[in-house]
Short mmCIF file of C-alpha atoms and ligand atoms in Angstrom, two decimals:
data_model
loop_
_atom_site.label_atom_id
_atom_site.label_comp_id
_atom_site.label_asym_id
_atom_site.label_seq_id
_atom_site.Cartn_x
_atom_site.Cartn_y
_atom_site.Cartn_z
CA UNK A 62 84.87 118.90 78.32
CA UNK A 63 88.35 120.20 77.98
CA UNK A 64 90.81 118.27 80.37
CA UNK A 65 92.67 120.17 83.30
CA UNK A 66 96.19 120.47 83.22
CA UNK A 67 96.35 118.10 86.24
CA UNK A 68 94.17 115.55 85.12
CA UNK A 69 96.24 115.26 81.88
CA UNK A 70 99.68 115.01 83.44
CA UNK A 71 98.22 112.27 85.74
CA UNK A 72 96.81 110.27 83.00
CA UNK A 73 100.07 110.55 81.03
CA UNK A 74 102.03 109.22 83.64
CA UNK A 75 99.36 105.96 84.40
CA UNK A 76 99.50 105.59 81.00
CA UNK A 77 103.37 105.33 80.09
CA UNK A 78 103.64 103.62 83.68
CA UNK A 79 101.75 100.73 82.85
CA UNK A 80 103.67 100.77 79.42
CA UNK A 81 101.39 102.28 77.09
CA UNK A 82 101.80 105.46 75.18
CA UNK A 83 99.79 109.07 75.83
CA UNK A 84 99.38 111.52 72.83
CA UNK A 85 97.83 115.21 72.57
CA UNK A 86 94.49 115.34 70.68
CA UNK A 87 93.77 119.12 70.20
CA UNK A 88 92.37 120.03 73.86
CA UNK A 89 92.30 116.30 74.78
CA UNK A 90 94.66 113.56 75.22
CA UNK A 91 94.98 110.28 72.54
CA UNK A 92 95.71 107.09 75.41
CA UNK A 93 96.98 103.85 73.66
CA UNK A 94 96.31 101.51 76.59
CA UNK A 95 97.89 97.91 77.16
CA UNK A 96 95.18 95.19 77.28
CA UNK A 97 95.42 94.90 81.08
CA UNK A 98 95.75 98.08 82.18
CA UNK A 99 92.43 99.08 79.69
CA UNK A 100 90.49 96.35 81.07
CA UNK A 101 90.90 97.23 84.71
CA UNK A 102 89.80 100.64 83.45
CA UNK A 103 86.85 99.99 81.38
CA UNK A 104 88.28 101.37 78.48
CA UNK A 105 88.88 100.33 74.94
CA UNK A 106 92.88 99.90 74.15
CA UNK A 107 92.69 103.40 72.38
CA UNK A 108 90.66 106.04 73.73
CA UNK A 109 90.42 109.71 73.47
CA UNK A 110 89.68 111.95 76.71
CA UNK A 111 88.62 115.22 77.07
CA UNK A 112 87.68 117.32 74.42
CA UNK A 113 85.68 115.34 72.06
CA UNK A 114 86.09 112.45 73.67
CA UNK A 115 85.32 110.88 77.15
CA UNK A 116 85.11 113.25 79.91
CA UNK A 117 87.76 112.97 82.92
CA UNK A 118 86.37 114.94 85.65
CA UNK A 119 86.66 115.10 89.59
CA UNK A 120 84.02 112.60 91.19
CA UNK A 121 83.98 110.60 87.79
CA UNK A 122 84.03 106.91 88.57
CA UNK A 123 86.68 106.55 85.68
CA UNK A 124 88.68 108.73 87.68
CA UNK A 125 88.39 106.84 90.82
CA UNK A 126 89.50 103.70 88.69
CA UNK A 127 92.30 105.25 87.46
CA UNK A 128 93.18 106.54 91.22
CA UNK A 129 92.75 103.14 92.21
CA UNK A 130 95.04 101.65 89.88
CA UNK A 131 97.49 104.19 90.60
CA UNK A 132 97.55 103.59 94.23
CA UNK A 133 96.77 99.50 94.44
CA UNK A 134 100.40 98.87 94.83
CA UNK A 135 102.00 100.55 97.52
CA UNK A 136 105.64 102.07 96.64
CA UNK A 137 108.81 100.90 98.13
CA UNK A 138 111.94 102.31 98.77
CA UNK A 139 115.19 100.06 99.37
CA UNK A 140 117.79 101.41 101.53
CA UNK A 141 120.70 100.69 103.78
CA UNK A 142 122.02 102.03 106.83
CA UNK A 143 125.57 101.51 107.31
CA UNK A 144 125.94 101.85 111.52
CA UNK A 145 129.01 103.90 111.90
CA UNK A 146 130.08 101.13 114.69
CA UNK A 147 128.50 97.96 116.58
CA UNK A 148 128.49 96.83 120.04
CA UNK A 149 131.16 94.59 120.88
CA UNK A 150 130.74 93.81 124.45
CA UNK A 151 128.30 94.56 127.39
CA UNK A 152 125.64 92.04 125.74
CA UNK A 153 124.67 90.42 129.09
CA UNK A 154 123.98 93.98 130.68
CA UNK A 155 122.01 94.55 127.66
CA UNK A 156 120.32 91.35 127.84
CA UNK A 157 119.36 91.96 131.66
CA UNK A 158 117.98 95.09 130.52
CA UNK A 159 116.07 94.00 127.67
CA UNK A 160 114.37 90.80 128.75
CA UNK A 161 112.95 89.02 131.01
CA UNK A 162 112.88 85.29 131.50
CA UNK A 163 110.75 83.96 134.55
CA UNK A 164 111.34 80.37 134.40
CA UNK A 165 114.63 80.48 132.70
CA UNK A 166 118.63 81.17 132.62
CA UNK A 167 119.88 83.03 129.63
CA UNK A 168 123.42 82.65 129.11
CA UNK A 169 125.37 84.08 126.22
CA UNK A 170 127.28 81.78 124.02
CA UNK A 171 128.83 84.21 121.58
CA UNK A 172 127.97 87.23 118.98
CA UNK A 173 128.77 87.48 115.58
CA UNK A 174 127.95 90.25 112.79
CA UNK A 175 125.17 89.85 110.71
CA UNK A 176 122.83 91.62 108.43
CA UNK A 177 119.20 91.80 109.07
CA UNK A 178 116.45 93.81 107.47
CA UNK A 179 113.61 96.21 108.65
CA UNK A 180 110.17 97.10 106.99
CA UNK A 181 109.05 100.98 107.76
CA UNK A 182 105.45 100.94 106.83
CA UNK A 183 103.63 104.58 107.00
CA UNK A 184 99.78 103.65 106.49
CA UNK A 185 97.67 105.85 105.81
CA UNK A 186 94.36 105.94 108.30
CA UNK A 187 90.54 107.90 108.00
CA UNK A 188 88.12 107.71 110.60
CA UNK A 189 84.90 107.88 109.58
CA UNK A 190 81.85 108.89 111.72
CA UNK A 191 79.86 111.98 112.35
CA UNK A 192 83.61 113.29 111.89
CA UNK A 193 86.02 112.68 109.77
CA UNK A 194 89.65 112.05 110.70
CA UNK A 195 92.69 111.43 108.96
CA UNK A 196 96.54 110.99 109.31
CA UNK A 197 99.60 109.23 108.97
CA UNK A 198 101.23 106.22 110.98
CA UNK A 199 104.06 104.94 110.58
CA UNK A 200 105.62 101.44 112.30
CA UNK A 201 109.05 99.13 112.39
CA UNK A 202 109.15 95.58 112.51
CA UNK A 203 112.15 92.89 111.73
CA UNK A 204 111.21 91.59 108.24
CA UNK A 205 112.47 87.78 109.63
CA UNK A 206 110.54 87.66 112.75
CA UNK A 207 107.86 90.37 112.12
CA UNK A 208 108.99 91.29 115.68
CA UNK A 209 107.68 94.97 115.90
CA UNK A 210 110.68 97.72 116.56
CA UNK A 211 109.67 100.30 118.93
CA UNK A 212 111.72 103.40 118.36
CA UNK A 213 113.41 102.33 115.01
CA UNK A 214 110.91 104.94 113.04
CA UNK A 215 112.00 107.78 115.17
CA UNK A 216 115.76 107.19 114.93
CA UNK A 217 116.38 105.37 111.66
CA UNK A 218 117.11 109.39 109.77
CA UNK A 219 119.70 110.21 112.09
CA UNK A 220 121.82 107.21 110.21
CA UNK A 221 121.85 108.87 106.75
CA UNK A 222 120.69 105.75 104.91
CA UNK A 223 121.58 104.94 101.37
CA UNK A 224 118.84 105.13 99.13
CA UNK A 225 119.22 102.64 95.87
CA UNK A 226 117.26 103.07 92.94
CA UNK A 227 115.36 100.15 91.74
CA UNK A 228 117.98 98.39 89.42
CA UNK A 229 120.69 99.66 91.92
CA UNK A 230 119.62 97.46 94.79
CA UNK A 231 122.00 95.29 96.25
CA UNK A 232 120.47 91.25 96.62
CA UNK A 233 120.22 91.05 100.37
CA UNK A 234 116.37 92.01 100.50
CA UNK A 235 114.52 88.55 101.12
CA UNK A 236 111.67 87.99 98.11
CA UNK A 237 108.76 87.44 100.29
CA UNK A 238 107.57 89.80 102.37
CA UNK A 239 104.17 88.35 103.50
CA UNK A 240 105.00 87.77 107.10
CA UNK A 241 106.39 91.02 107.66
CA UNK A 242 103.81 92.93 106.17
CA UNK A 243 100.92 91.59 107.92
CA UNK A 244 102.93 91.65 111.07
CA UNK A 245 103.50 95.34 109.98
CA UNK A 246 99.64 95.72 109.18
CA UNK A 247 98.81 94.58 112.70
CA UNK A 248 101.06 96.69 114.65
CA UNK A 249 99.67 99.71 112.30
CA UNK A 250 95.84 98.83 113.42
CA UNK A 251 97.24 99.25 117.54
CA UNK A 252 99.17 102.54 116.34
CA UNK A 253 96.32 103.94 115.08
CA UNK A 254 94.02 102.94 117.78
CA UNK A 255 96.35 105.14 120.06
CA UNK A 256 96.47 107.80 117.41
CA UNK A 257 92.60 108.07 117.54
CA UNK A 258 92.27 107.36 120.86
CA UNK A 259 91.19 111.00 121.87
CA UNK A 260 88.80 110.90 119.12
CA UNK A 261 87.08 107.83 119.95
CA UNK A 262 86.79 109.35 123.27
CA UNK A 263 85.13 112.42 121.71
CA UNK A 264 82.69 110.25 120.22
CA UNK A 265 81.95 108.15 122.44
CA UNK A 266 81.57 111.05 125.36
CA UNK A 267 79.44 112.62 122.37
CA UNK A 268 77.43 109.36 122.11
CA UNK A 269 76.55 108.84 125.95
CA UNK A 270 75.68 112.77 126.12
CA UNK A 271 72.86 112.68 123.23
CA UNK A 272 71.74 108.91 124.37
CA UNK A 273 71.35 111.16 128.14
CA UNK A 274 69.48 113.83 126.82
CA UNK A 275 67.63 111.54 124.65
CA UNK A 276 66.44 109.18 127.59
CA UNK A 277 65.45 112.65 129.89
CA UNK A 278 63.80 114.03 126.51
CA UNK A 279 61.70 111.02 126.67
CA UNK A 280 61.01 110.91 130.30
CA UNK A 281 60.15 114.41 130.89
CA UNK A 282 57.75 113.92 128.27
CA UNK A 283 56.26 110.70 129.29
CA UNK A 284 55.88 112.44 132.53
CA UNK A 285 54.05 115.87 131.75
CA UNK A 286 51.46 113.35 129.85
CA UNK A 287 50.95 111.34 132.27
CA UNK A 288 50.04 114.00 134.65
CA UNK A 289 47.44 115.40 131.86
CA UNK A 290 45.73 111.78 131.85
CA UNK A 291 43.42 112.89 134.68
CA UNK A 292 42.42 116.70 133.27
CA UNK A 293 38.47 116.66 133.87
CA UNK A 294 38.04 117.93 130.31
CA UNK A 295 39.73 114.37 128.98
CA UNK A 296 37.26 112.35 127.50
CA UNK A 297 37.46 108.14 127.97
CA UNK A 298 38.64 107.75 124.27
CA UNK A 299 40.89 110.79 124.78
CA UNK A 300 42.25 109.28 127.53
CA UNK A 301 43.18 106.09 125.80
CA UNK A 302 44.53 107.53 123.48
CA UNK A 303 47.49 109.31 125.27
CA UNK A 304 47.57 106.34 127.17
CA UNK A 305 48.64 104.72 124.09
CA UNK A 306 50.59 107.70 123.06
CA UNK A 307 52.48 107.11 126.37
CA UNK A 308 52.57 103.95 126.00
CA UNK A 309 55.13 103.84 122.86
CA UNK A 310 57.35 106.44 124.40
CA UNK A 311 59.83 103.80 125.41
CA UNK A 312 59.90 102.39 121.71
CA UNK A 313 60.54 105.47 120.19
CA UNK A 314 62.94 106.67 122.27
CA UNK A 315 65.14 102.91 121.68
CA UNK A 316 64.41 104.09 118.09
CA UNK A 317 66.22 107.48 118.57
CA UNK A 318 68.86 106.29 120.71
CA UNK A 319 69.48 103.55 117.53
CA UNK A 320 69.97 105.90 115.32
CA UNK A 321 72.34 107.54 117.51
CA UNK A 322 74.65 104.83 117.79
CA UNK A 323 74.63 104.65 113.97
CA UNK A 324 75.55 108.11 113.98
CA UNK A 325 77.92 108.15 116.07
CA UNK A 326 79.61 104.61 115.12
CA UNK A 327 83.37 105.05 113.97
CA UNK A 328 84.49 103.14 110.50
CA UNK A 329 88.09 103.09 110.27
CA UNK A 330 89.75 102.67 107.11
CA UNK A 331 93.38 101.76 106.94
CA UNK A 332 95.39 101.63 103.67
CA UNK A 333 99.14 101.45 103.60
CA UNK A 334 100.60 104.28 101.34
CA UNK A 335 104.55 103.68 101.34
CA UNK A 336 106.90 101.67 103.09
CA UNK A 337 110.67 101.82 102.78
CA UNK A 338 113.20 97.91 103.12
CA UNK A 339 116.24 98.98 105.45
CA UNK A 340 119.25 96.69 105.23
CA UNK A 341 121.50 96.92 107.84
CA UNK A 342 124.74 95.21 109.85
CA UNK A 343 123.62 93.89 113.18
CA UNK A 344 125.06 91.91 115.97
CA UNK A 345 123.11 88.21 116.35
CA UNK A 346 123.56 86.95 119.90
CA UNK A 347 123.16 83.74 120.58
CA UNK A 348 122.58 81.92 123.85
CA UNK A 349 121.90 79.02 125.46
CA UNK A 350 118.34 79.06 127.44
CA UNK A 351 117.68 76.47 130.25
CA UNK A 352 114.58 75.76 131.22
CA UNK A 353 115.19 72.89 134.47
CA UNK A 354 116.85 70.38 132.64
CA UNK A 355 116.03 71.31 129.53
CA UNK A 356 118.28 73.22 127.09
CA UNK A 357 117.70 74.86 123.47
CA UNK A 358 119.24 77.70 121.79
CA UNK A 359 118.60 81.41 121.10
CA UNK A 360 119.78 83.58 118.90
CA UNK A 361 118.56 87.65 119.37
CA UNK A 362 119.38 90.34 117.22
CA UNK A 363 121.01 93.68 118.62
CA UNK A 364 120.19 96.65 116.63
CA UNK A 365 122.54 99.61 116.07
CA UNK A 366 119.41 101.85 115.45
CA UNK A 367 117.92 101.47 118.50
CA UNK A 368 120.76 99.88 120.65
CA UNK A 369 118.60 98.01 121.89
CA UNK A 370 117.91 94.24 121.51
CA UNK A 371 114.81 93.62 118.95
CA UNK A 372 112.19 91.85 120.85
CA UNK A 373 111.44 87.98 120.05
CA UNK A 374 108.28 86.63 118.75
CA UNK A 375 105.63 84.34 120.73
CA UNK A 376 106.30 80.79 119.06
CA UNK A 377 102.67 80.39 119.46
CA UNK A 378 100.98 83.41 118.48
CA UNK A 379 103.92 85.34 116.53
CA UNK A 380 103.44 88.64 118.97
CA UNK A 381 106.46 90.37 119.56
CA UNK A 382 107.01 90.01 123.57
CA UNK A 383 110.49 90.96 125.89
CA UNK A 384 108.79 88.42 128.52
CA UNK A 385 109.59 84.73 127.36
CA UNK A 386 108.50 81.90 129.51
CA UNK A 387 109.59 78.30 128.82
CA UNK A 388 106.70 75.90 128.32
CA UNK A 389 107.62 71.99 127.72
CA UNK A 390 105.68 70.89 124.89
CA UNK A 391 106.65 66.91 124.96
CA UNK A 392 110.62 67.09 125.16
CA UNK A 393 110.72 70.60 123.78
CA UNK A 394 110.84 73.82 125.02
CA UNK A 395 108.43 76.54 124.05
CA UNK A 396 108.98 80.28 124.19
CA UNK A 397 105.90 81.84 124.39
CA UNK A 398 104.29 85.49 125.57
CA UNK A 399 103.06 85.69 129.16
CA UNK A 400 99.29 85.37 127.84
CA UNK A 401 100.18 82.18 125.42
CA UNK A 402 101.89 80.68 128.64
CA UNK A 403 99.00 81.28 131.19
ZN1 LIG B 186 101.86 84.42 122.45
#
């Protein structure tokens, strides 16, 4: 089957991405494939699709390996934003504002300029059920603390970043990125919980209004044989028998209202589809926090995008909280979240 123009531009550009080499073949395309990238394919090293050759088609399960492959990494962008000034005083305003600390004092020991990165992830989300749903969300957090930015996605464009091409980039974008990216991951699961909130709802209204009717379905009908049990024309083994009929009403209607809930059961599927690195000057505050007698240090970061102090992370469970309470933990102090400290 002769290739579509599509198909072949696609393959060409999988192919010479993962370093191998993509040649016309009269209607069909010539694929010299490195060892890897054929192997994750199913394909010998050199292949020949469309016309005379292996058939790339829409639905193909070579396709979908080749989409795969395409999209297993998710692309990102380095950038930096370059703040066209940064607070200088007003932190403890700022700080009242920001935080809260229950069982402590806060007191500001001095700033300093800094440089802190951001991770931007847009994930890409499809619920599945008697519906489908799709869309986009997109979440902040500091790449250090995994501390999730509220606001940062809506106002990071209005600071013109710098975009830098790969080889361009300058060094100041920390190698690992695990922490922030599940943190990242996380916060996109709760954003997309809100962003399908209405239909979950739907569903679940949906659900409760068949599993209703179901149950009155059942009942009506248990009813209107019940009352036919004592007809004079019923015979004894008649009778039994709707009696048995009647009998496995409520079975089959827990039956119905099972498959229901299969029905109407929502599988959501989240994959992240592009995420871009910010870089950017910040002011680090630190501070001294007393908790009684007890003293330790703190250091927050204020953020030029959202002038706003970033939120600290739970030192026990690693959730981004404004609300630190103090917890002694032998001669240490703990900052935790208000649950974490209950
Ligand atoms: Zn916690």
């Amino acid at each position: 089957m002769a290739l579509t123009e599509e198909l072949r531009q696609f393959s060409v550009r999988l192919a010479e991405h993962y370093g191998g080499v993509a040649e016309a073949a009269a209607a069909g395309l010539r694929l010299l494939l490195p060892p890897d990238l054929a192997r994750i394919l199913e394909l010998p090293e050199e292949v020949l699709i469309g016309q005379g050759g292996l058939d790339l088609i829409y639905g193909s399960p070579l396709l979908d390996r080749m989409v795969h492959q395409a999209t297993a990494r998710t692309p990102v962008v380095l950038a930096q934003i370059a703040p066209p000034y940064l607070k200088r005083a007003g932190f403890d305003q700022v700080l009242a504002r920001d935080f809260s600390f229950p069982n402590a004092r806060v007191q500001i020991t001095g700033t300093a300029e800094a440089r802190t990165n951001y991770l931007v992830l847009s994930t890409h989300y499809a619920a599945l059920s008697d519906e489908r749903k799709e869309g986009l969300v997109e979440v902040a957090v500091q790449e250090r603390s995994g501390a999730h930015i509220d606001g940062f996605c809506a106002q990071w464009p209005r600071f013109y970043p710098q975009f830098f091409a790969p080889e361009e980039a300058p060094p100041h974008f920390p190698g690992d990125l695990k922490r922030a990216a599940r943190a990242a991951m996380e916060q996109a699961q709760i954003a997309t919980r809100e962003a399908l909130a209405d239909f979950l709802g739907s569903m679940d209204r949906r659900l409760h209004r068949d599993v209703r009717n179901t149950r009155e379905y059942y009942a009506a009908l248990g009813a209107e044989m019940a009352a036919g049990l004592d007809h004079p024309n019923l015979s004894e083994p008649q009778r039994r028998d709707r009696q048995a009929k009647i009998d496995l009403l409520p079975e089959e209607a827990e039956r119905k209202i099972d498959d229901l809930k299969q029905k109407y059961q929502v599988r959501v599927v989240l994959r992240p589809a592009g995420a871009i690195r910010f870089l950017t000057s910040v002011v680090q505050v630190m501070a001294s926090f007393q908790h009684r007698k007890w003293k330790r240090d703190l250091s927050l970061t204020w953020n030029p995008v959202t002038q706003a102090l970033d939120p600290l992370v739970c030192e026990s469970c690693e959730a981004g909280t404004r609300t630190l309470l103090a917890r002694m933990e032998r001669d240490r102090i703990q900052i935790l979240c208000p649950p974490c400290a209950a």
